Structures are given as C-alpha cells and as structure tokens.
Short mmCIF file of N, CA and C in Angstrom, two decimals:
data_model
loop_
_atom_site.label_atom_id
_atom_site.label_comp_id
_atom_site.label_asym_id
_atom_site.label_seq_id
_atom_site.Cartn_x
_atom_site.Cartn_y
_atom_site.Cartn_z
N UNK A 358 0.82 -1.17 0.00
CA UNK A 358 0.00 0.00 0.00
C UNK A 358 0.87 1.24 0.00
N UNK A 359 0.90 1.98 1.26
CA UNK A 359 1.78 3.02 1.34
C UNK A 359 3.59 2.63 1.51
N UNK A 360 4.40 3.07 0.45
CA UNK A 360 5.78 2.62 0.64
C UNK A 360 6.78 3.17 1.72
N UNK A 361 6.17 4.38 2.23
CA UNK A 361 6.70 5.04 3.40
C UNK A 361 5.23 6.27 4.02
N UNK A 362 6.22 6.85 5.19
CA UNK A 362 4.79 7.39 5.93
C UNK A 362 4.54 8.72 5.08
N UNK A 363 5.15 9.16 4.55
CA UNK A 363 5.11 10.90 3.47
C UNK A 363 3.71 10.16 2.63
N UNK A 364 3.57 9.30 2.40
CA UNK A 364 2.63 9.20 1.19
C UNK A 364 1.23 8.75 1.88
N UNK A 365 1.11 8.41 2.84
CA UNK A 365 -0.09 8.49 3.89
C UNK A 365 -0.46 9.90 4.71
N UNK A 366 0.39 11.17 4.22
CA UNK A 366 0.13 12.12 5.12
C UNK A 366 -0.59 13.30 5.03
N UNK A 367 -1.09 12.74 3.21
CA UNK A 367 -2.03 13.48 2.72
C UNK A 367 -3.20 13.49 3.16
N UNK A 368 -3.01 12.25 3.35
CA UNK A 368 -5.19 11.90 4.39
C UNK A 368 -5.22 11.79 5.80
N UNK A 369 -3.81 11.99 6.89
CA UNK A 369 -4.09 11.90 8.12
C UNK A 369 -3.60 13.72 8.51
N UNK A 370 -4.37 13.79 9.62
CA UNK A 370 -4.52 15.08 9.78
C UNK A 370 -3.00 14.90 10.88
N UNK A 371 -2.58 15.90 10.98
CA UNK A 371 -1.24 16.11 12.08
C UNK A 371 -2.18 16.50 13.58
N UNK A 372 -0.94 16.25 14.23
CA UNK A 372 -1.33 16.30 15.81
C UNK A 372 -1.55 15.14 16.49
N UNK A 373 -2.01 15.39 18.19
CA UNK A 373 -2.32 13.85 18.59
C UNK A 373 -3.69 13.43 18.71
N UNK A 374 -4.02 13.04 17.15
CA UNK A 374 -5.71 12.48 17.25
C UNK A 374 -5.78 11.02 17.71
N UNK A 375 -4.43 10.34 18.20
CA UNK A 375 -4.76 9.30 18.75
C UNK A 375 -5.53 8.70 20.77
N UNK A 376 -6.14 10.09 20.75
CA UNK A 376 -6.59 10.47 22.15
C UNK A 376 -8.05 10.61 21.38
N UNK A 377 -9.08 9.62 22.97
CA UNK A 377 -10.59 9.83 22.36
C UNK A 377 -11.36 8.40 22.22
N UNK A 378 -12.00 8.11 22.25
CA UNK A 378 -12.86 6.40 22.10
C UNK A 378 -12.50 5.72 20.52
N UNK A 379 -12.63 4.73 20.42
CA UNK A 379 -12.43 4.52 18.82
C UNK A 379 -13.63 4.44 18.08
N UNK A 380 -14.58 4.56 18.35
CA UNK A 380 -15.82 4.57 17.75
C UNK A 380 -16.68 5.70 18.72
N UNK A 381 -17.38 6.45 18.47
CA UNK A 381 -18.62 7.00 19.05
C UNK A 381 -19.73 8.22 18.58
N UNK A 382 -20.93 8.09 19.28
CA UNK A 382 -22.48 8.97 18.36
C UNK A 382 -21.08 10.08 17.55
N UNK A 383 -22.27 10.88 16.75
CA UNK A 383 -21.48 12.31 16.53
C UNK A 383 -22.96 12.81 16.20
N UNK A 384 -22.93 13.83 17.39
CA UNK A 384 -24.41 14.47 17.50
C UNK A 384 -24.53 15.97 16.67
N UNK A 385 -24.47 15.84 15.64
CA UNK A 385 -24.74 17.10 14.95
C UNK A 385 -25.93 17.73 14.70
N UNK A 386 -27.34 17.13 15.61
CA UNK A 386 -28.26 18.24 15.14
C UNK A 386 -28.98 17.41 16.15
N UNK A 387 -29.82 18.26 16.83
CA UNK A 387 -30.72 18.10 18.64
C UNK A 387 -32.00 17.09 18.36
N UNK A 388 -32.57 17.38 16.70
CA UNK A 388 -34.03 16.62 16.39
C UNK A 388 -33.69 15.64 16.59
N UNK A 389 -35.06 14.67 17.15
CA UNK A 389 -35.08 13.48 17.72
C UNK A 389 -35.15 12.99 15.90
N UNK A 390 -35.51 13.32 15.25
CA UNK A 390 -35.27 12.65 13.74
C UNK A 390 -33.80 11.74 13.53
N UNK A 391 -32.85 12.96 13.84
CA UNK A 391 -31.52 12.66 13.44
C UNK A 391 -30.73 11.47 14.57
N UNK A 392 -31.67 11.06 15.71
CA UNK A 392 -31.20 10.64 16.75
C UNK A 392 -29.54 9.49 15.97
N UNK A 393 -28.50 9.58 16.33
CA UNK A 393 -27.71 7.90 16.02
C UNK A 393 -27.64 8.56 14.67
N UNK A 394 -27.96 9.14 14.02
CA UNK A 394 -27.81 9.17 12.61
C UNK A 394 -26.52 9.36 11.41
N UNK A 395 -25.53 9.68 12.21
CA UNK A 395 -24.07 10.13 12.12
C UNK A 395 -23.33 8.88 13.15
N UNK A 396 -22.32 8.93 12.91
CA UNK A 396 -21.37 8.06 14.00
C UNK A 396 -20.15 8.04 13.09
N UNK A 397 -19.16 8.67 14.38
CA UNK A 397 -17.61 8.51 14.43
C UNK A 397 -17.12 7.46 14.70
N UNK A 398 -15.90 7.23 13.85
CA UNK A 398 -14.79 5.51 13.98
C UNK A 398 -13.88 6.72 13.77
N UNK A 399 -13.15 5.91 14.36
CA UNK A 399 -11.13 6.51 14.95
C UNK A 399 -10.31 4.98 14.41
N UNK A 400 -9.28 5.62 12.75
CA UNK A 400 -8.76 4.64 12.71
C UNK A 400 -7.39 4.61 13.62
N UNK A 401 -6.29 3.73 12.94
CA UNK A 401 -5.02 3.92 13.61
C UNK A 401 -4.52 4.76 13.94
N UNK A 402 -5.04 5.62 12.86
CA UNK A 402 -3.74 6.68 12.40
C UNK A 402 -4.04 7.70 13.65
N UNK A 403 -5.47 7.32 14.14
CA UNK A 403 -5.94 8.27 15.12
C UNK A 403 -7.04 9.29 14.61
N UNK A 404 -6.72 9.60 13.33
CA UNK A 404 -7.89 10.61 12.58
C UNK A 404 -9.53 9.56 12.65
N UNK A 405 -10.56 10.35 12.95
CA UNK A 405 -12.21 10.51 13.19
C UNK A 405 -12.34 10.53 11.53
N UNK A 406 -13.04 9.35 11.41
CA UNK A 406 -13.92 9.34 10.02
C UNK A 406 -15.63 8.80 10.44
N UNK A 407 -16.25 10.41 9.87
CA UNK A 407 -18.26 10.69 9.95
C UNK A 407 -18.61 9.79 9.11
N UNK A 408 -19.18 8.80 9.82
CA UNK A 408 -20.41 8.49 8.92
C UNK A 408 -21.83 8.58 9.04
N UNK A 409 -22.64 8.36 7.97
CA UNK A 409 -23.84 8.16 8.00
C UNK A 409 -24.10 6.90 8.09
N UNK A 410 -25.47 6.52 9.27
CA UNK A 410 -25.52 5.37 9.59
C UNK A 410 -27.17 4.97 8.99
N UNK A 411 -27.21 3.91 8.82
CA UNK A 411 -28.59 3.37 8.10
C UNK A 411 -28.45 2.12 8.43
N UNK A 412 -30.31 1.48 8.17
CA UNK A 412 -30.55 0.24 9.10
C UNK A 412 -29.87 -0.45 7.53
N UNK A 413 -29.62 -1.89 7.65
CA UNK A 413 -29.10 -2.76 6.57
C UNK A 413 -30.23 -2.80 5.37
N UNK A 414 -31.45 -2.70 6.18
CA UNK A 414 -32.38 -2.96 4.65
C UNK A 414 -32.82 -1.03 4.37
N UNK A 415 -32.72 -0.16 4.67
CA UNK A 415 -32.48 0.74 4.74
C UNK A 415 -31.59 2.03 4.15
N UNK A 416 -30.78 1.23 3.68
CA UNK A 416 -29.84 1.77 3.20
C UNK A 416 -30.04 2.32 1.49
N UNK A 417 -29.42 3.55 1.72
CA UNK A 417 -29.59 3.43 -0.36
C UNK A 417 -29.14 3.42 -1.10
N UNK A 418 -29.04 3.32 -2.20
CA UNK A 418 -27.87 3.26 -3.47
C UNK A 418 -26.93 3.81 -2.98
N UNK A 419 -25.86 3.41 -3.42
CA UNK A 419 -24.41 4.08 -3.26
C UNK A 419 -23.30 4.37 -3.86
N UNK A 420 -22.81 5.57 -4.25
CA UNK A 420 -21.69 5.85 -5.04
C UNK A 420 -20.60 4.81 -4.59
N UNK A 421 -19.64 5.08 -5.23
CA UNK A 421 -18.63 4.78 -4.73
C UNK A 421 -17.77 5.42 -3.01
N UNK A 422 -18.09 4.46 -1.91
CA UNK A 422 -17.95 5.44 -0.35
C UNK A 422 -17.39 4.24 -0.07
N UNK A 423 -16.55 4.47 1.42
CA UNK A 423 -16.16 3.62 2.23
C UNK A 423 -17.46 3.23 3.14
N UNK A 424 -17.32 1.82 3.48
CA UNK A 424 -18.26 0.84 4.52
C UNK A 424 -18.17 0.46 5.39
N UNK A 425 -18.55 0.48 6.85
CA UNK A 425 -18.57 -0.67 7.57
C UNK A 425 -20.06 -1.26 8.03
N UNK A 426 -19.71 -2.80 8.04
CA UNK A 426 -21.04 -3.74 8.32
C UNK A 426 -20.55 -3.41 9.57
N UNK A 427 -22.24 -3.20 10.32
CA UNK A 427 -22.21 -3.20 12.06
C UNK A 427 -22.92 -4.10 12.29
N UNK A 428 -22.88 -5.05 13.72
CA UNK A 428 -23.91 -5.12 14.18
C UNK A 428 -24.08 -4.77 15.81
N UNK A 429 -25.51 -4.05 15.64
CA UNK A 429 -25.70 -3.13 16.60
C UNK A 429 -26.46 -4.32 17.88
N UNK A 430 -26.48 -3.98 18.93
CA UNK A 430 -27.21 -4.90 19.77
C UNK A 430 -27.82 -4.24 20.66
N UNK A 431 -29.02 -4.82 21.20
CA UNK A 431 -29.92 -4.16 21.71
C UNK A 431 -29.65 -3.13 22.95
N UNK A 432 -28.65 -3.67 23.56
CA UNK A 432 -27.71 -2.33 24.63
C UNK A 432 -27.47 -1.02 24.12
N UNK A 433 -27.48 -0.79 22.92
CA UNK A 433 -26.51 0.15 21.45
C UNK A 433 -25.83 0.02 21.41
N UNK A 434 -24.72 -1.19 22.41
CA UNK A 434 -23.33 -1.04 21.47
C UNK A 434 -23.19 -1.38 20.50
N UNK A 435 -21.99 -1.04 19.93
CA UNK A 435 -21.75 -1.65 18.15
C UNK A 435 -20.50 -2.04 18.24
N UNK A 436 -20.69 -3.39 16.94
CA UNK A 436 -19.70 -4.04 16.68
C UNK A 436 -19.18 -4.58 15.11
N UNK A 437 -18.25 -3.88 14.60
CA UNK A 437 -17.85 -3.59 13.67
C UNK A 437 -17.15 -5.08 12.88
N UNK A 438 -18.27 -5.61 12.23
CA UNK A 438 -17.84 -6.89 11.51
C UNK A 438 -17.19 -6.64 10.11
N UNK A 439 -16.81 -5.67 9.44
CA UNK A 439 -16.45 -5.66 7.96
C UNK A 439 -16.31 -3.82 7.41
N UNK A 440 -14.89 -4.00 7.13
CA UNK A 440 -14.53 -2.68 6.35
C UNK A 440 -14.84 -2.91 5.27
N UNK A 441 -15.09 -1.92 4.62
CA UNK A 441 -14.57 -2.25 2.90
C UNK A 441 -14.79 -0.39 2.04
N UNK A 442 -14.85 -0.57 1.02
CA UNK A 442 -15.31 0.11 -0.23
C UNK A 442 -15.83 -0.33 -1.32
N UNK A 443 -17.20 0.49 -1.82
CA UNK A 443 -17.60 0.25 -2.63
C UNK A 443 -16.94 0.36 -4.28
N UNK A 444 -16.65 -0.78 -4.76
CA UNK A 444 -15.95 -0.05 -6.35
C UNK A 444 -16.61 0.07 -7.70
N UNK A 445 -18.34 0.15 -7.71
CA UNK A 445 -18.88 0.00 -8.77
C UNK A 445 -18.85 1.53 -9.30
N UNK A 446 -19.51 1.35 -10.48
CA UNK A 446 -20.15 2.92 -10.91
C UNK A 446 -21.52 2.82 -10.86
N UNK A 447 -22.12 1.54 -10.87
CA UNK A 447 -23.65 1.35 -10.98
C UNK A 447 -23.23 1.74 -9.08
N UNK A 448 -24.81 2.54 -8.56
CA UNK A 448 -24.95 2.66 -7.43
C UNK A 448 -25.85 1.41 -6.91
N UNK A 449 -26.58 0.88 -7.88
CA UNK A 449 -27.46 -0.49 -7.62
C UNK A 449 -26.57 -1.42 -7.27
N UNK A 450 -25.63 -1.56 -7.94
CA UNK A 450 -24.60 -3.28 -7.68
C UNK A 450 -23.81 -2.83 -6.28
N UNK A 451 -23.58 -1.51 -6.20
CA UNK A 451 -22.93 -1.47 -4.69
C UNK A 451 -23.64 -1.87 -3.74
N UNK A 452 -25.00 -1.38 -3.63
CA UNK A 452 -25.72 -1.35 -2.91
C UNK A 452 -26.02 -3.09 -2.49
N UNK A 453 -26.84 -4.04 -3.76
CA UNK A 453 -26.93 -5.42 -3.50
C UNK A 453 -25.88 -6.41 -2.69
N UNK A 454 -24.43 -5.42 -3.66
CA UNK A 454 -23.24 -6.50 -2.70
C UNK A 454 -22.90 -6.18 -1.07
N UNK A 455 -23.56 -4.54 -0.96
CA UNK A 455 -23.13 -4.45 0.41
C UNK A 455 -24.11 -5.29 1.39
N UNK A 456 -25.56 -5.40 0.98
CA UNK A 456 -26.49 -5.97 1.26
C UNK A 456 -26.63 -7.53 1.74
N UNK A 457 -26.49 -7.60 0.47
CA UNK A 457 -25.46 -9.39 0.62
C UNK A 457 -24.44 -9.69 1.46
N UNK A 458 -22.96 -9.04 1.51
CA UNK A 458 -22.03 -9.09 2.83
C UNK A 458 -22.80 -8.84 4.28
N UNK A 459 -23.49 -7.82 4.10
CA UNK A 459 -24.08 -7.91 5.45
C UNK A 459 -25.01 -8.80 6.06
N UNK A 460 -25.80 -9.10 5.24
CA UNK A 460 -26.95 -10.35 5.42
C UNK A 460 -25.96 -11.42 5.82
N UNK A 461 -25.05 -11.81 4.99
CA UNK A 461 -24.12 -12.98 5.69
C UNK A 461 -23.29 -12.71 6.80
N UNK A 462 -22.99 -11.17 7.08
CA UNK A 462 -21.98 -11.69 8.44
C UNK A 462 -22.81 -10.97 9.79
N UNK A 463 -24.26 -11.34 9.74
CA UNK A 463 -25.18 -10.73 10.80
C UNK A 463 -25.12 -9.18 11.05
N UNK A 464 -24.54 -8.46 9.65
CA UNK A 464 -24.94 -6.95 10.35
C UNK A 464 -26.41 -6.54 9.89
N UNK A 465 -26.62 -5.41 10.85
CA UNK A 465 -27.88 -4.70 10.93
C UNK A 465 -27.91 -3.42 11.04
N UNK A 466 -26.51 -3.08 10.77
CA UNK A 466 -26.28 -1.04 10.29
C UNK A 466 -25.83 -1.25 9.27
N UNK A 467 -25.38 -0.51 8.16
CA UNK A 467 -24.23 0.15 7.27
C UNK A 467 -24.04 1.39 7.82
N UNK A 468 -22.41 1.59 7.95
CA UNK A 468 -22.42 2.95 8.11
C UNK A 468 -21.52 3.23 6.83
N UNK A 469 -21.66 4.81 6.39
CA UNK A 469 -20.94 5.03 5.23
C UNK A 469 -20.22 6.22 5.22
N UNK A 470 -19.30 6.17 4.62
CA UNK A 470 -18.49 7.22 4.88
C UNK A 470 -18.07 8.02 3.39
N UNK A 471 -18.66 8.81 2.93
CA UNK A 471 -18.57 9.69 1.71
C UNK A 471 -17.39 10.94 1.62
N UNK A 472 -17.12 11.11 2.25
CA UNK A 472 -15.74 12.26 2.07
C UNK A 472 -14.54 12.13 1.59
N UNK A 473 -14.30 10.47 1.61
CA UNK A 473 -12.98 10.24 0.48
C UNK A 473 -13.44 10.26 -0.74
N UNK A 474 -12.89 10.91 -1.42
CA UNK A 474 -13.19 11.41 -3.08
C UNK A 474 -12.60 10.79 -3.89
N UNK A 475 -11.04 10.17 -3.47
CA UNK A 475 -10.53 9.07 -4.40
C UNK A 475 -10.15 7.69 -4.34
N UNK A 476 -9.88 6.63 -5.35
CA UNK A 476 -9.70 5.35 -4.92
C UNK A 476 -8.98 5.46 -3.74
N UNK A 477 -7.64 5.84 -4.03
CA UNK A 477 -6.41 6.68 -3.14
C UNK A 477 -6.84 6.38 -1.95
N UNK A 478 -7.92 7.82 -1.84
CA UNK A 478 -8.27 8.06 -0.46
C UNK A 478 -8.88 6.90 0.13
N UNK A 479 -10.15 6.37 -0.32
CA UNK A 479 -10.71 5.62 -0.07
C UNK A 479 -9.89 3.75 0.71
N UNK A 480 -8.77 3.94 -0.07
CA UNK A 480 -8.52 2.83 0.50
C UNK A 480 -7.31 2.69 1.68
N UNK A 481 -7.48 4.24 1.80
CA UNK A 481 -6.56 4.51 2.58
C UNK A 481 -7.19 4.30 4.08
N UNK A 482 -8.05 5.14 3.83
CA UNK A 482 -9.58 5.09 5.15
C UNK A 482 -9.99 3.53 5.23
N UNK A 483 -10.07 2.93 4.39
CA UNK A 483 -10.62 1.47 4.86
C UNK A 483 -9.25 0.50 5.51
N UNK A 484 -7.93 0.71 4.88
CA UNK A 484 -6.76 0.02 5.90
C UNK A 484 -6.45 0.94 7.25
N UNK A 485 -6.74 1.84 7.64
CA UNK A 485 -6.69 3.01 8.54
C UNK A 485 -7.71 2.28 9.49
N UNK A 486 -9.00 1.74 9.36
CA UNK A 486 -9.98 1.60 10.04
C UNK A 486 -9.82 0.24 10.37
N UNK A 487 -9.54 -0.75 9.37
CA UNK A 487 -9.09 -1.76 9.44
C UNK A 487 -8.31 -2.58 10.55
N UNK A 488 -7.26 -1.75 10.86
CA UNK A 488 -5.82 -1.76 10.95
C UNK A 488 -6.09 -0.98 12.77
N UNK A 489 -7.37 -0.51 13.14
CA UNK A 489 -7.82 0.02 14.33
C UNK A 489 -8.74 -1.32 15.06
N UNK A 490 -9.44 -1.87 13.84
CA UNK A 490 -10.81 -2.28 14.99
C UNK A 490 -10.42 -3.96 14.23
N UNK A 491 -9.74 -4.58 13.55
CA UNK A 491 -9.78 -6.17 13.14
C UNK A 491 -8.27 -6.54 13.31
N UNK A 492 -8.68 -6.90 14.35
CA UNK A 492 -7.07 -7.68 14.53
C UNK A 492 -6.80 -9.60 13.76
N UNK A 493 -5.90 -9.36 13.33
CA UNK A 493 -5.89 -11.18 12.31
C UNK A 493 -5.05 -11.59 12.29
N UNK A 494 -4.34 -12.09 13.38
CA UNK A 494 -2.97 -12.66 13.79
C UNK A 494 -2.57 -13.86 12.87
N UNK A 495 -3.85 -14.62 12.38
CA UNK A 495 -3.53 -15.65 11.36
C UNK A 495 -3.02 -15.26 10.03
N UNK A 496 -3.10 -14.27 9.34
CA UNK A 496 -2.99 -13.86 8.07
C UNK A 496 -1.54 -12.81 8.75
N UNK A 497 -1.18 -12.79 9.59
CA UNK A 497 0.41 -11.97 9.39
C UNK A 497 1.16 -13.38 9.84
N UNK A 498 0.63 -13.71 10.81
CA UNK A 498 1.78 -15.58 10.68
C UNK A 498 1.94 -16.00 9.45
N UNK A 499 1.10 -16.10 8.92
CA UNK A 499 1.31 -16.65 7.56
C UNK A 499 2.07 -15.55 6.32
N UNK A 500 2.34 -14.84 6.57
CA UNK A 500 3.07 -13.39 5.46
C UNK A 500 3.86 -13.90 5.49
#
C-alpha cells in the first residue's frame, strides 16, 4: 500500500488524534429525527472518520464510499464486523453486494463514509480503520 509514511500524510490530519474512544455517536443536530444518525470511527492513524448510519435494509444506493457492516445490539453497542469500499459505478450493484455481505456476516447497520473522493483516499480510510478495529494474527503468521 503506502511505501513510506510521506505518502499516507495526505489523508491523516497532524497532531495527537490518537486520544478519544475509537468509535462514538457524533451528535450534529438536537431533532429526535436525526437521533444515532451520524457516528464517528477513529482509525489507527488516530484521525475521526463521519459516517452516516442506516438500518441494513435501509440503506440506499451508493456511489462509490467507504463501509462498515455493524452489528448493533440491543444495549446500542456496536460491533464492527467488515470494512470495505464500494468499487462500482452502478450505485445499484454497490448497494446489492453491500447488502449481501451484510446479510451474511449478521450486520444490521451500514455505516458510510462519503468524504474520500478518491480510490487513493478511499482505500486509505478502509486500511486506517481496518488496521484500528480487526485484529488477524492468522494472516500476518502466515506473510
């Protein structure tokens, strides 16, 4: 991915954003409408990436955005089963496959994250988030 840290430093903000919860609400507007409707993830790097959160069948077409499958449990905590990005141009086929991953690994949010604008970015934010909340000790033994 990145061959040194200069080329990751376009998308992490400077300072110490590694202070703060790694996930939590982000309350940007008081109506009980919007209640949960936003929610912050903190990847490695420490930088806060907004998303918009929607129920799994709920959800709508989608450009090309970064993903995570949640599943939420009746306490509200959440638990973050699957990063990814969407890579279609049809917003329909994103949408079915995110639908599909989630139906299979029991989530019941999508949250989405629209502010990375390029592949670049985009996959920068999904190993960033990655690389915070899925630890896979089997797949680096084996590297």
């Amino acid at each position: 991915m990145w061959t040194n840290s200069s080329d990751a430093s376009e998308f992490v903000s400077s300072g110490n954003g590694a202070f703060g919860p790694s996930e939590e609400p982000a309350l940007v507007c008081a109506e009980a409408a919007f209640d949960q409707a936003f929610h912050y993830w903190r990847g490695a790097s420490g930088r806060r990436y907004l998303h918009s959160v929607y129920s799994l069948v709920g959800c709508p077409a989608l450009p090309q955005a970064n993903f995570i499958l949640v599943r939420r449990r009746d306490d509200g905590s959440r638990e973050a089963l699957a990063f990814g990005n969407t890579k279609d141009d049809a917003m329909s086929l994103n949408l079915a496959r995110l639908r599909h991953e989630g139906a299979k690994s029991g989530a019941n949010e999508v949250h989405i994250h629209l502010l990375a604008d390029t592949d670049r970015a985009r996959t920068y934010v999904e190993a960033d988030l990655t690389a915070a909340h899925l630890h896979r000790p089997a797949e680096s033994e084996a590297a």
